Coordinates of C-alpha atoms and ligand atoms in Angstrom, one line a residue:
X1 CA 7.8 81.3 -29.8
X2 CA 6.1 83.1 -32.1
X3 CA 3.3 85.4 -30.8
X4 CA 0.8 85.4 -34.1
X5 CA -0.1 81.9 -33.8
X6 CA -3.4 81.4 -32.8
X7 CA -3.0 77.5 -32.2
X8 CA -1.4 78.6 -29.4
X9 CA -2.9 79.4 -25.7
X10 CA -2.8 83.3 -25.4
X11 CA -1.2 82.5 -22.0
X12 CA 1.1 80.7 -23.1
X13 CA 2.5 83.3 -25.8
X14 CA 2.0 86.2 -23.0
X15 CA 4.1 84.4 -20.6
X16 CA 6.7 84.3 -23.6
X17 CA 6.8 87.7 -24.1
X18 CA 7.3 88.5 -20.0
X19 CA 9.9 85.7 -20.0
X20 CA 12.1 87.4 -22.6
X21 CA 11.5 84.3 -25.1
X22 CA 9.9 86.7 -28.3
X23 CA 13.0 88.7 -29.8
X24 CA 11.6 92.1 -30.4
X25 CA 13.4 94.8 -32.7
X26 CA 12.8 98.6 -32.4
X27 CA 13.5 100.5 -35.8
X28 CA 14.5 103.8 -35.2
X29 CA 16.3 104.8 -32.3
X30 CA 15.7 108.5 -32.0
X31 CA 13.9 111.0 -29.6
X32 CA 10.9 108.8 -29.3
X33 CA 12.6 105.6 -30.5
X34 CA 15.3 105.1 -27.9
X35 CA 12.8 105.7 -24.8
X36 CA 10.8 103.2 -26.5
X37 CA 13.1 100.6 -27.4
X38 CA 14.2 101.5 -23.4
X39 CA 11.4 100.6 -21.6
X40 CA 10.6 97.5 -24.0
X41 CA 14.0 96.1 -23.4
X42 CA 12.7 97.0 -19.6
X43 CA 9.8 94.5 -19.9
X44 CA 10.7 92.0 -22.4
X45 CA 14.7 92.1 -21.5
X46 CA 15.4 91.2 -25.0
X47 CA 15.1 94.2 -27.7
X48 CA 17.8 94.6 -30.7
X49 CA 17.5 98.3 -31.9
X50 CA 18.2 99.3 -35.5
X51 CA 19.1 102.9 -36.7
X52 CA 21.0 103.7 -39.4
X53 CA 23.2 106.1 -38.0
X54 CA 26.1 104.5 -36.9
X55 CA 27.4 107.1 -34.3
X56 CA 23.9 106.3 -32.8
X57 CA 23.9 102.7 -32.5
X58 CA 27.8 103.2 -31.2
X59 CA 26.4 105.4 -28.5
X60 CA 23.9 103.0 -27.3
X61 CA 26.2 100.5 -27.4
X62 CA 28.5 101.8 -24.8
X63 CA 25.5 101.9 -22.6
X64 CA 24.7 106.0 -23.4
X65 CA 21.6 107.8 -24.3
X66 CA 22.3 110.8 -27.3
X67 CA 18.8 111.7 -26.5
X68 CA 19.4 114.5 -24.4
X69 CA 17.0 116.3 -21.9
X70 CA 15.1 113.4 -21.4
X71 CA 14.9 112.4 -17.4
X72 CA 15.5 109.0 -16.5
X73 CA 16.6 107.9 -19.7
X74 CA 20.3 107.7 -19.5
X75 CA 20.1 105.3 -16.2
X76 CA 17.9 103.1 -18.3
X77 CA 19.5 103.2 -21.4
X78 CA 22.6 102.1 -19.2
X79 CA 21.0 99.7 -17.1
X80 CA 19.4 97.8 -20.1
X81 CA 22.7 97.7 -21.7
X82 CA 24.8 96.7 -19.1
X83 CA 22.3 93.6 -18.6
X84 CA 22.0 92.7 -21.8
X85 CA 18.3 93.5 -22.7
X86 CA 18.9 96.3 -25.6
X87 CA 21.9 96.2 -28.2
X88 CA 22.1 98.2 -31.0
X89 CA 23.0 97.5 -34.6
X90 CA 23.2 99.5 -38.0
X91 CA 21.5 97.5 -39.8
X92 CA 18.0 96.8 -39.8
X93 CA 17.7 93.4 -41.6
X94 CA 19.5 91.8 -38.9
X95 CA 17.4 93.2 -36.8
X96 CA 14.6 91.7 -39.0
X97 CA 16.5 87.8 -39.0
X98 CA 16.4 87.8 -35.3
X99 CA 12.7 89.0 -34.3
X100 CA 9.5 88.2 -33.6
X101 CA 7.9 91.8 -32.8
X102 CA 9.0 94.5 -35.2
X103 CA 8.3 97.4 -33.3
X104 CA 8.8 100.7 -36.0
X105 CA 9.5 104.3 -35.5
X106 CA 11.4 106.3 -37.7
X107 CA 10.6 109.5 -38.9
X108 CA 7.3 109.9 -41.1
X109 CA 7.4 113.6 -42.9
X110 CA 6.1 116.1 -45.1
X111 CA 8.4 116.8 -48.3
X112 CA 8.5 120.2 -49.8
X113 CA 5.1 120.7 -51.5
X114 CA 3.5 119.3 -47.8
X115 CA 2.8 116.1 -49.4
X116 CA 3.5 113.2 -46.8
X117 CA 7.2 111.6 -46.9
X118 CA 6.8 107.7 -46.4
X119 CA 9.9 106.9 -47.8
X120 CA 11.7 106.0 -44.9
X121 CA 8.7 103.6 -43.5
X122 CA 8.7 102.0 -46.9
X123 CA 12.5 101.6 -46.8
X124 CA 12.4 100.1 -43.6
X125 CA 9.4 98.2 -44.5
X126 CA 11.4 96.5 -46.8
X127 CA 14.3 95.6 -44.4
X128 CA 11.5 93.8 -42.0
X129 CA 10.2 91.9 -44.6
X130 CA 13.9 90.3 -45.5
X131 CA 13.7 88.9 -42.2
X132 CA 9.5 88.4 -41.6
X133 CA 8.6 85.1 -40.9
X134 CA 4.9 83.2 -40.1
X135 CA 3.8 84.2 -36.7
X136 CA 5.5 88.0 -36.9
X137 CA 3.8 91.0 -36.1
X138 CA 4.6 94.2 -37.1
X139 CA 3.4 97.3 -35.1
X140 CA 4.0 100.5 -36.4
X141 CA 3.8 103.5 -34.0
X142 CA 5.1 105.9 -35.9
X143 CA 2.6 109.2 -37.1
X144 CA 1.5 108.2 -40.4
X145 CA -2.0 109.4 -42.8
X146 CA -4.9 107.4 -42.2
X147 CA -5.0 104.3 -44.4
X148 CA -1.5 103.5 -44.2
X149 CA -1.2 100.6 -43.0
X150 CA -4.3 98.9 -44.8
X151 CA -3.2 100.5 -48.3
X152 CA 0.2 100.6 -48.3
X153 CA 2.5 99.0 -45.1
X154 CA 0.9 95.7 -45.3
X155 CA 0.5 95.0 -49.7
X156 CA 4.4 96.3 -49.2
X157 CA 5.2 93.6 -46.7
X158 CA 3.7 90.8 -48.4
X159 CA 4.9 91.5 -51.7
X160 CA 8.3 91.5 -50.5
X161 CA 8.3 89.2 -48.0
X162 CA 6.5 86.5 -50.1
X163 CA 4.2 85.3 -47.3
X164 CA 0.5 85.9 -46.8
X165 CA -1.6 88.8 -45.2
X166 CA -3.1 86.0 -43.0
X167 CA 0.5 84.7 -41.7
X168 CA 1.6 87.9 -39.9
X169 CA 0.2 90.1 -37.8
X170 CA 0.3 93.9 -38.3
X171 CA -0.9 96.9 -35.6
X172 CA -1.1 100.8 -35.1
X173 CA -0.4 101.5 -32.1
X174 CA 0.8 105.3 -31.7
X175 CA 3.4 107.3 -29.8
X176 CA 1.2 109.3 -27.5
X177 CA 4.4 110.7 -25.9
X178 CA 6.3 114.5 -25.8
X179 CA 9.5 115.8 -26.0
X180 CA 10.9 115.8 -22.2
X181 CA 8.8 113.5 -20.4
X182 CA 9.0 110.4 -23.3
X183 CA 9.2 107.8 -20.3
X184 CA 6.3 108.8 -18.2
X185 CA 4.7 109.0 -21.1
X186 CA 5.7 106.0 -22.6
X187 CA 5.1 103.8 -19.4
X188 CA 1.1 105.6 -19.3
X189 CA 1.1 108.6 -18.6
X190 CA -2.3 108.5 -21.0
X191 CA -3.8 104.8 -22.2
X192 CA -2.7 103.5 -25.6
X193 CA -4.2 103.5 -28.3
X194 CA -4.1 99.9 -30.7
X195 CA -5.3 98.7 -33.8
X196 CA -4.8 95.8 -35.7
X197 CA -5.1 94.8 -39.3
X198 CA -7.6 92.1 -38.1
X199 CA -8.4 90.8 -34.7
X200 CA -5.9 88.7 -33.9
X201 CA -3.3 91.6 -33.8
X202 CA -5.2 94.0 -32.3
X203 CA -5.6 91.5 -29.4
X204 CA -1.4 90.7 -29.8
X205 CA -1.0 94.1 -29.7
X206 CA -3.1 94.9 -26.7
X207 CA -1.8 92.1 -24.9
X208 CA 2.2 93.7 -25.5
X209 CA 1.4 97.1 -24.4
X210 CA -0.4 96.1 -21.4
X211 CA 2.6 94.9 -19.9
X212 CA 4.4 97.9 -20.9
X213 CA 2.0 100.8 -20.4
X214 CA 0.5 101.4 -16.7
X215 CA -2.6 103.6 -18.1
X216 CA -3.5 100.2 -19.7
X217 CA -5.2 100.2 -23.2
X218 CA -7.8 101.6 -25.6
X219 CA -8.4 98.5 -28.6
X220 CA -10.0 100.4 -31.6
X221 CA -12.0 98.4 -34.7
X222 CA -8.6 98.4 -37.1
X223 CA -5.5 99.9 -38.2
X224 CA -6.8 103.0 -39.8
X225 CA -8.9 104.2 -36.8
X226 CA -5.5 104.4 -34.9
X227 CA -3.8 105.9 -37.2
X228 CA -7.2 109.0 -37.1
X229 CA -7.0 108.8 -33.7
X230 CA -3.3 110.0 -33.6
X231 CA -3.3 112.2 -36.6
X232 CA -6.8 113.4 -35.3
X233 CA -5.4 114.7 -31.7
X234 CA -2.5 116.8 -33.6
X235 CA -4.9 118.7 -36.1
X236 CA -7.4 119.0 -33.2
X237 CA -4.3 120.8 -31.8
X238 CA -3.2 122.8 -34.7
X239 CA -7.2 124.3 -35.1
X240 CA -7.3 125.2 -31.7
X241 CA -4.5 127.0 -31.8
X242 CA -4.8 128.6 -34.8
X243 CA -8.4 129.4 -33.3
X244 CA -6.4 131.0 -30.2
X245 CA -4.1 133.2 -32.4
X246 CA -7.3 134.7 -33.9
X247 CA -8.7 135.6 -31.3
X248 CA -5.4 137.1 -30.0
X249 CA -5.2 139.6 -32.7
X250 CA -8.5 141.4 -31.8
X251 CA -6.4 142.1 -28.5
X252 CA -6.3 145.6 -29.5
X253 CA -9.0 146.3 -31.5
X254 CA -11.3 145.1 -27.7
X255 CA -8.3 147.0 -26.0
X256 CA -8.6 143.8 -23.8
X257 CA -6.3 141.0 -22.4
X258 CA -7.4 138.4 -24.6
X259 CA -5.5 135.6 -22.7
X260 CA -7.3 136.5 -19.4
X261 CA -10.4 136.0 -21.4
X262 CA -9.3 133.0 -22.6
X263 CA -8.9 131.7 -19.4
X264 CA -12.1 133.0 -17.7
X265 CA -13.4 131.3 -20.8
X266 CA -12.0 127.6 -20.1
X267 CA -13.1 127.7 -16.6
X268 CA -16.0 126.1 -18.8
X269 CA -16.1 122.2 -18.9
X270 CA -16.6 122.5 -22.9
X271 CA -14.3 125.2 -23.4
X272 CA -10.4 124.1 -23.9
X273 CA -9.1 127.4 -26.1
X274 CA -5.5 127.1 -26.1
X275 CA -3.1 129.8 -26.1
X276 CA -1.6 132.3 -28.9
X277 CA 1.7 132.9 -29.5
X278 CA 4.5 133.8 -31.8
X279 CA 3.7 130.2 -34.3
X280 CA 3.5 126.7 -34.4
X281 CA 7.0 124.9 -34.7
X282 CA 8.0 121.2 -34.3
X283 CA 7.9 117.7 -36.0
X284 CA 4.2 116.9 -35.3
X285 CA 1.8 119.4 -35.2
X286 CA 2.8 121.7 -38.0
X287 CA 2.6 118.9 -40.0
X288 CA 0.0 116.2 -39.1
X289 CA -2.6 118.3 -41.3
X290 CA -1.1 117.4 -44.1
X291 CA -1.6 113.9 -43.5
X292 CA -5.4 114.7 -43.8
X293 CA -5.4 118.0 -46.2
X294 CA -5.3 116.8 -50.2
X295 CA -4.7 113.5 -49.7
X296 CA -8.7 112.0 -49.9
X297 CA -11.7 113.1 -51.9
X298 CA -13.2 115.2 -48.8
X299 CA -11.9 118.7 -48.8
X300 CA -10.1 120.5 -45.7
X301 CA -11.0 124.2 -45.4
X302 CA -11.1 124.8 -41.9
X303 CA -7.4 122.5 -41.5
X304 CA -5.9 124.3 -44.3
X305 CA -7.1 127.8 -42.9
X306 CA -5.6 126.9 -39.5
X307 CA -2.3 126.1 -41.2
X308 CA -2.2 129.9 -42.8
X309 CA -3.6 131.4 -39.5
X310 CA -0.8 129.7 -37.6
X311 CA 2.0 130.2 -40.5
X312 CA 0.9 133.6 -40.4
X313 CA 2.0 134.5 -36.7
X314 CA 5.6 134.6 -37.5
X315 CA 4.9 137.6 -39.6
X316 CA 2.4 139.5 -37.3
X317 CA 5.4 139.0 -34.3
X318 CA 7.8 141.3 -36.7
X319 CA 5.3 143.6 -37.9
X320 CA 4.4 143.9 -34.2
X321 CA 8.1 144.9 -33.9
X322 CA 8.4 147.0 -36.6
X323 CA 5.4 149.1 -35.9
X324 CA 6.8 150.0 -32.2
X325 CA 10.3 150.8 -33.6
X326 CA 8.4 152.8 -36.2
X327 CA 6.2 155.2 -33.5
X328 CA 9.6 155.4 -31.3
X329 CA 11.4 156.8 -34.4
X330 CA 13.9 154.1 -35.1
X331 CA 14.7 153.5 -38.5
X332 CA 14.3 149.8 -38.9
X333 CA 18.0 150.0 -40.9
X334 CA 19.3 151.7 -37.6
X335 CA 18.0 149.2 -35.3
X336 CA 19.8 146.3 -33.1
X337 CA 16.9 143.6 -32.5
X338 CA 18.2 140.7 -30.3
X339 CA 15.7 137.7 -30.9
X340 CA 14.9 135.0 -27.6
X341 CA 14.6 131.7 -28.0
X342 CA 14.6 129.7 -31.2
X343 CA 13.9 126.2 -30.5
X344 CA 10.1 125.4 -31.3
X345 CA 9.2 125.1 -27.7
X346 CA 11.1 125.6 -24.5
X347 CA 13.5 122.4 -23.3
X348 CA 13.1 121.1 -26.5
X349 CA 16.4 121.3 -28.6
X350 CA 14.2 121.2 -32.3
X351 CA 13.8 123.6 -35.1
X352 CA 12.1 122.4 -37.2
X353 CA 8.9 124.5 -38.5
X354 CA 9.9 126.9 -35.8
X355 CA 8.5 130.3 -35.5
X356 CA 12.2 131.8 -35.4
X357 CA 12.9 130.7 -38.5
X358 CA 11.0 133.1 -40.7
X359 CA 10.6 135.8 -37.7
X360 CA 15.0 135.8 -37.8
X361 CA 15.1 135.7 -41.7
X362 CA 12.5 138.9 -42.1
X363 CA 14.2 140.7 -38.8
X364 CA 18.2 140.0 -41.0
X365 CA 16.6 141.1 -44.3
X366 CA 15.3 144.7 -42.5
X367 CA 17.2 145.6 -39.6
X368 CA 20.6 146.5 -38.8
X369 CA 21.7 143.9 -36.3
X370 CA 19.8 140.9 -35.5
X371 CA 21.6 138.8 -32.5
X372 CA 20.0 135.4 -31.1
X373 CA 19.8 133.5 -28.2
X374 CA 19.1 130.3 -27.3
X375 CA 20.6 128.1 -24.0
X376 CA 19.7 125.0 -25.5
X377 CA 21.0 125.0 -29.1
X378 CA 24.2 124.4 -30.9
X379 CA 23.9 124.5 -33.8
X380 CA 23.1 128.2 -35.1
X381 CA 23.7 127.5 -38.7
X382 CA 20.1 127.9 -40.0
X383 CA 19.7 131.5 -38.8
X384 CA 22.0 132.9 -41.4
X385 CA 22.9 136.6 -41.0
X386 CA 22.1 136.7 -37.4
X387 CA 24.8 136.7 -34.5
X388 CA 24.3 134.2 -31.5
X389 CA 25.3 135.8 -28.4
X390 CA 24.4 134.0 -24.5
X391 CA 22.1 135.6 -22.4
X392 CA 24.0 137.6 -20.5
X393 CA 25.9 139.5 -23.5
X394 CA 22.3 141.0 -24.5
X395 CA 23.0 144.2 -22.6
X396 CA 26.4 144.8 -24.2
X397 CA 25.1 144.8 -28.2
X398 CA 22.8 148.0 -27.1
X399 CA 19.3 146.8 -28.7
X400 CA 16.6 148.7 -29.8
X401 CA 14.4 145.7 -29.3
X402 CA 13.7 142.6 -28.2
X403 CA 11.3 139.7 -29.6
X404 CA 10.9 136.7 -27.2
X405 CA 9.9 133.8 -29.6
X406 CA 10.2 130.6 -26.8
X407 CA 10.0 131.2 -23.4
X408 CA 12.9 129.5 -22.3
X409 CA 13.4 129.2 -18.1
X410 CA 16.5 130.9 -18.7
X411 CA 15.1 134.6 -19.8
X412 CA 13.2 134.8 -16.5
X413 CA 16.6 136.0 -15.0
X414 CA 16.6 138.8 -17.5
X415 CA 17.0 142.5 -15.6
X416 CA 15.2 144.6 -18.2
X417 CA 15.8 147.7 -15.8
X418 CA 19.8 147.2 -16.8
X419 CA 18.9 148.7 -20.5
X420 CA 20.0 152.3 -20.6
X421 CA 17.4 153.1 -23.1
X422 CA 13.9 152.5 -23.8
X423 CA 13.3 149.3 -26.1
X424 CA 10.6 148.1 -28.0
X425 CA 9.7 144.5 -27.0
X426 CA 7.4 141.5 -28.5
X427 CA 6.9 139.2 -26.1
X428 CA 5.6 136.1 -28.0
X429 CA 4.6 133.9 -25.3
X430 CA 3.1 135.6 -22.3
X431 CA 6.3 135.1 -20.7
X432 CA 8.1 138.3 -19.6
X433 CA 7.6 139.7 -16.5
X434 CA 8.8 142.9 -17.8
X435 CA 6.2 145.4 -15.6
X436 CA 7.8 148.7 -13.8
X437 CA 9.7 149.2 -16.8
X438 CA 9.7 151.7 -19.5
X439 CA 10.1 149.6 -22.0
X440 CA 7.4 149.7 -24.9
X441 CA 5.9 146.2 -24.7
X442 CA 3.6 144.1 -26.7
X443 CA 2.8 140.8 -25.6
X444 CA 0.8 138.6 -28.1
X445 CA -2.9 138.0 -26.6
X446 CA -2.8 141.1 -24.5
X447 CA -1.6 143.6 -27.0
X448 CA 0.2 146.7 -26.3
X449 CA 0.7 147.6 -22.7
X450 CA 2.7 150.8 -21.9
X451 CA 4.3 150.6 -19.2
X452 CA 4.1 153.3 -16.1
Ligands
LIG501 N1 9.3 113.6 -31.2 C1 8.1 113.6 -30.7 O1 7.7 114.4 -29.9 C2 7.1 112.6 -31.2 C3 6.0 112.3 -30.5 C4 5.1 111.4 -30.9 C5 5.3 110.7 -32.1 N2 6.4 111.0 -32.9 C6 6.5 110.3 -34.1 O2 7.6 109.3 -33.9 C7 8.3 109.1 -35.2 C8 9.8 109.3 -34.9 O3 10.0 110.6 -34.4 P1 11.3 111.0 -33.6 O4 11.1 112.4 -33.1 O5 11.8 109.9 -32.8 O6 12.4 111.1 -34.9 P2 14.0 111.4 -34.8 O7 14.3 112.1 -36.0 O8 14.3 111.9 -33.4 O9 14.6 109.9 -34.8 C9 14.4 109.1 -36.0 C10 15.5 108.0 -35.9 O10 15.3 107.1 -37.0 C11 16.5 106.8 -37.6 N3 16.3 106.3 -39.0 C12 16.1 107.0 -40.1 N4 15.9 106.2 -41.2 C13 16.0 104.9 -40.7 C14 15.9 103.6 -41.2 N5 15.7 103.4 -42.6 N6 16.0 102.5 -40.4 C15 16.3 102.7 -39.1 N7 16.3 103.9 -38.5 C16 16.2 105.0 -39.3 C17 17.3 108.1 -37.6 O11 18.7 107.8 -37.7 C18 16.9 108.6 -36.2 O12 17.8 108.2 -35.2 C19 7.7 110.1 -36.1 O13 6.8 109.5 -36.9 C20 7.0 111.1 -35.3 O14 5.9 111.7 -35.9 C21 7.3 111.9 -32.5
LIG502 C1 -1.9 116.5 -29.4 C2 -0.7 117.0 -28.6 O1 -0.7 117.7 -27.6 N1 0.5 116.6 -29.1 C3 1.7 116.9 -28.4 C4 2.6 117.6 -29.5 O2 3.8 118.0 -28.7 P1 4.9 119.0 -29.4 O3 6.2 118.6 -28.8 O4 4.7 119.1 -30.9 O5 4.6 120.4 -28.8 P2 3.2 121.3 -28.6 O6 3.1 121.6 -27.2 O7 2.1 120.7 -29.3 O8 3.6 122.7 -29.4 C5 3.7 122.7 -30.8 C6 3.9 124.2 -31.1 O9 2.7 124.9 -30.9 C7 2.9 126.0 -30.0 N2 1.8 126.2 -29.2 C8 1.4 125.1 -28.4 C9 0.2 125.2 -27.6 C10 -0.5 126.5 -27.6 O10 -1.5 126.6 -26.9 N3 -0.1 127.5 -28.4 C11 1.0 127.4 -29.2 O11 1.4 128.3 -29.9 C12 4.2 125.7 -29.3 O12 4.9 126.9 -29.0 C13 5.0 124.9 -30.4 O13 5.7 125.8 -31.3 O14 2.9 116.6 -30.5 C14 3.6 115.4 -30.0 C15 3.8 114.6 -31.2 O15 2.7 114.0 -31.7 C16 2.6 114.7 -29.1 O16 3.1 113.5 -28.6 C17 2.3 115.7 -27.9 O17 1.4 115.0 -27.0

């Protein structure tokens, strides 16, 4: 049945979607991909994922999840396997032959001059259309600059598909979903958002993802308002923030807990400031401003000033370090530094844009010894010149400090009273519970607090 034909009853192509009658194909099977793909295979029980990566689509195959950290997701990749409803294949136009909903989500990023990276939408853009057909749609979910789809996803598909504008449908319908908690998320934790290209998908569109999200759905006027409304949430995110860091280095100029004002602040309906810290890492939120900043005729101050703010936290950590090994007499060519947590957030095994990255590459280039730990990564290869040790071995190198960039659970068990000697220590996140100790801390928000 095909679901973008408006000759036929809307019942009647609903009911074909719940039966498992519309083929639909998931491109992209990664963090976000596979719990997608997952719980439409769960609805629809018939969902053909495409990935490129072989090893991936093998993996799935045999009924496993290589998405790790993600609860529930295993048994579901396994059950939906096992009865048929998801297989996997590496190659996308087959994908494309066989369905009806093309359902994409592969990476959408920022190149080296921050100029958004559609290359991989546009490649798979092209796979779709080898298989498109009258009475598709297309919804794209994954994070891409306002205007894409009306400017550039759907002149791409007809061109290379042959047919016209009018004979497929075509929504935005964004992952509103984070790292760790993808299927409640996915299944509505929060409403989702949709827009279509005109109002016969918007109303396809709404109509698939109320059977597949609890929180029901939010229909906006078109494509490009969905694709603001995700892109919007993100820099809303990344200006707050960066907002939150300011205000965080005034903590010793006021001599006050910042963060407790912060949060004696927020105990206002209107007030939401978030929370500083050591950076802003991660494949979203780091770089959804650069889908808005340079790429229309309005200008971006306040977006691009956020960016520097929160680019600019790395290097206030380490001078933070530096100064305390400085006033305890410790030349900073002398010093041991053992560096916590490098991941961009905690649980989440990602580097990308994370704080560490710069804060281990500065700490290498200046100190004597720079060793790093992190429970949850394992692959230490980008923190050149550094010496990944576990937890537990951070008492045997002998530091002179310590820098917590993500709180990971793990450094909770910490004993800082098992150091022999006075360190200096940066706690990036608010997360030590270091008090009772002589160590020399200074925790980001509250500033320096010697301890009695
Ligand atoms: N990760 C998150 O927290 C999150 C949350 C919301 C939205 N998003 C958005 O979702 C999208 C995907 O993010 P992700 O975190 O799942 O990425 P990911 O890197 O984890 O997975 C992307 C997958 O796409 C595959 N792929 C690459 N090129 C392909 C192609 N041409 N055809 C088919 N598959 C291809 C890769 O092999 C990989 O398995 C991005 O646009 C991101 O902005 C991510
Ligand atoms: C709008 C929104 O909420 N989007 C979330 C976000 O999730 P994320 O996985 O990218 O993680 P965040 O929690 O945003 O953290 C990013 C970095 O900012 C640091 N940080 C955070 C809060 C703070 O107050 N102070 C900070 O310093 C933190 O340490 C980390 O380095 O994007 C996903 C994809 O779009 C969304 O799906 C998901 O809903």
């Amino acid at each position: 049945m095909k679901l973008y034909d408006i000759s036929r009853p809307f019942e009647d192509r609903v009911e074909a979607f719940r039966s498992g009658s519309v083929p639909v194909a998931v491109y992209g099977l990664g963090k976000m991909g596979l719990p997608l793909a997952a719980v439409y295979a769960d609805t629809c029980h018939n969902v053909i994922g495409a990935d490129v990566d072989e090893s991936v689509v093998e993996t799935i195959n045999e009924g496993r999840s290589h998405v790790k950290r993600e609860p529930g997701l295993s048994d579901l990749v396994s059950a939906v396997v096992t009865d048929g409803s998801l297989r996997a294949t590496s190659d996308p136009q087959s994908a494309a032959a066989d369905a009806t909903v093309h359902v994409v989500i592969v990476p959408t990023l920022v190149d080296a001059q921050n100029e958004p990276d559609l290359s991989v939408l546009q490649s798979v853009a092209r796979d779709i259309a080898s298989g498109l057909e009258a009475g598709d749609i297309v919804i794209l979910e994954s994070t891409v600059p306002p205007r894409t789809c009306a400017d550039v996803l759907e002149p791409l598909l007809v061109e290379a598909s042959g047919l016209d504008a009018q004979e497929f449908g075509l929504a935005f319908c964004p992952e509103r979903t984070a790292s760790g908690r993808a299927l409640e998320d996915i299944r509505g934790a929060y409403q989702k958002i949709v827009g279509g290209i005109d109002r016969e998908s918007t109303d396809l569109a709404r109509m698939i993802y109320e059977e597949i999200n609890d929180a029901g759905v939010i229909a906006v006027s078109d494509t490009t308002t969905a694709e603001a409304v995700k892109v919007f949430e993100g820099v809303y995110r990344d200006v707050n923030i960066a907002l939150a860091n300011e205000l965080g280095t005034f903590a010793d100029d006021l001599d006050i807990d910042v963060t407790e004002a912060i949060e004696a602040a927020n105990t206002l309906p209107y007030c939401n400031l978030h929370t500083p810290g050591a950076g802003v890492g991660g494949h979203c939120i780091p770089y959804y401003p650069h889908f808005m900043i340079g790429q229309f005729e309005s200008s971006s101050p306040l977006m691009e000033t956020a960016r520097s703010v929160n680019d600019s936290m790395p290097a206030f950590t380490v001078d933070k370090l530096l100064k305390g090994l400085n006033e305890q007499g410790t030349t900073l060519s002398d010093a041991t530094v053992v560096v916590l947590g490098l991941t961009y957030r905690a649980g989440v095994e990602e580097i990308r844009h994370a704080p560490s990255l710069p804060i281990v590459d500065r700490l290498v280039d200046q100190c004597a010894s720079v060793y790093v730990v992190d429970p949850i990564l394992e692959d230490f290869s980008a923190f050149d010149g550094s010496k990944p040790i576990s937890r537990d071995e951070i008492y045997d190198v002998d530091p002179d400090a310590a820098v917590l960039v993500t709180a990971h659970e793990e450094f909770d068990g910490i004993d800082w009273e098992q150091f022999q000697d006075q360190l200096v220590v940066v706690d990036g996140r608010q997360a030590l519970d270091i008090d009772g100790t002589d160590h020399w801390v200074y925790t980001i928000g509250a500033g320096w607090i010697e301890q009695e």
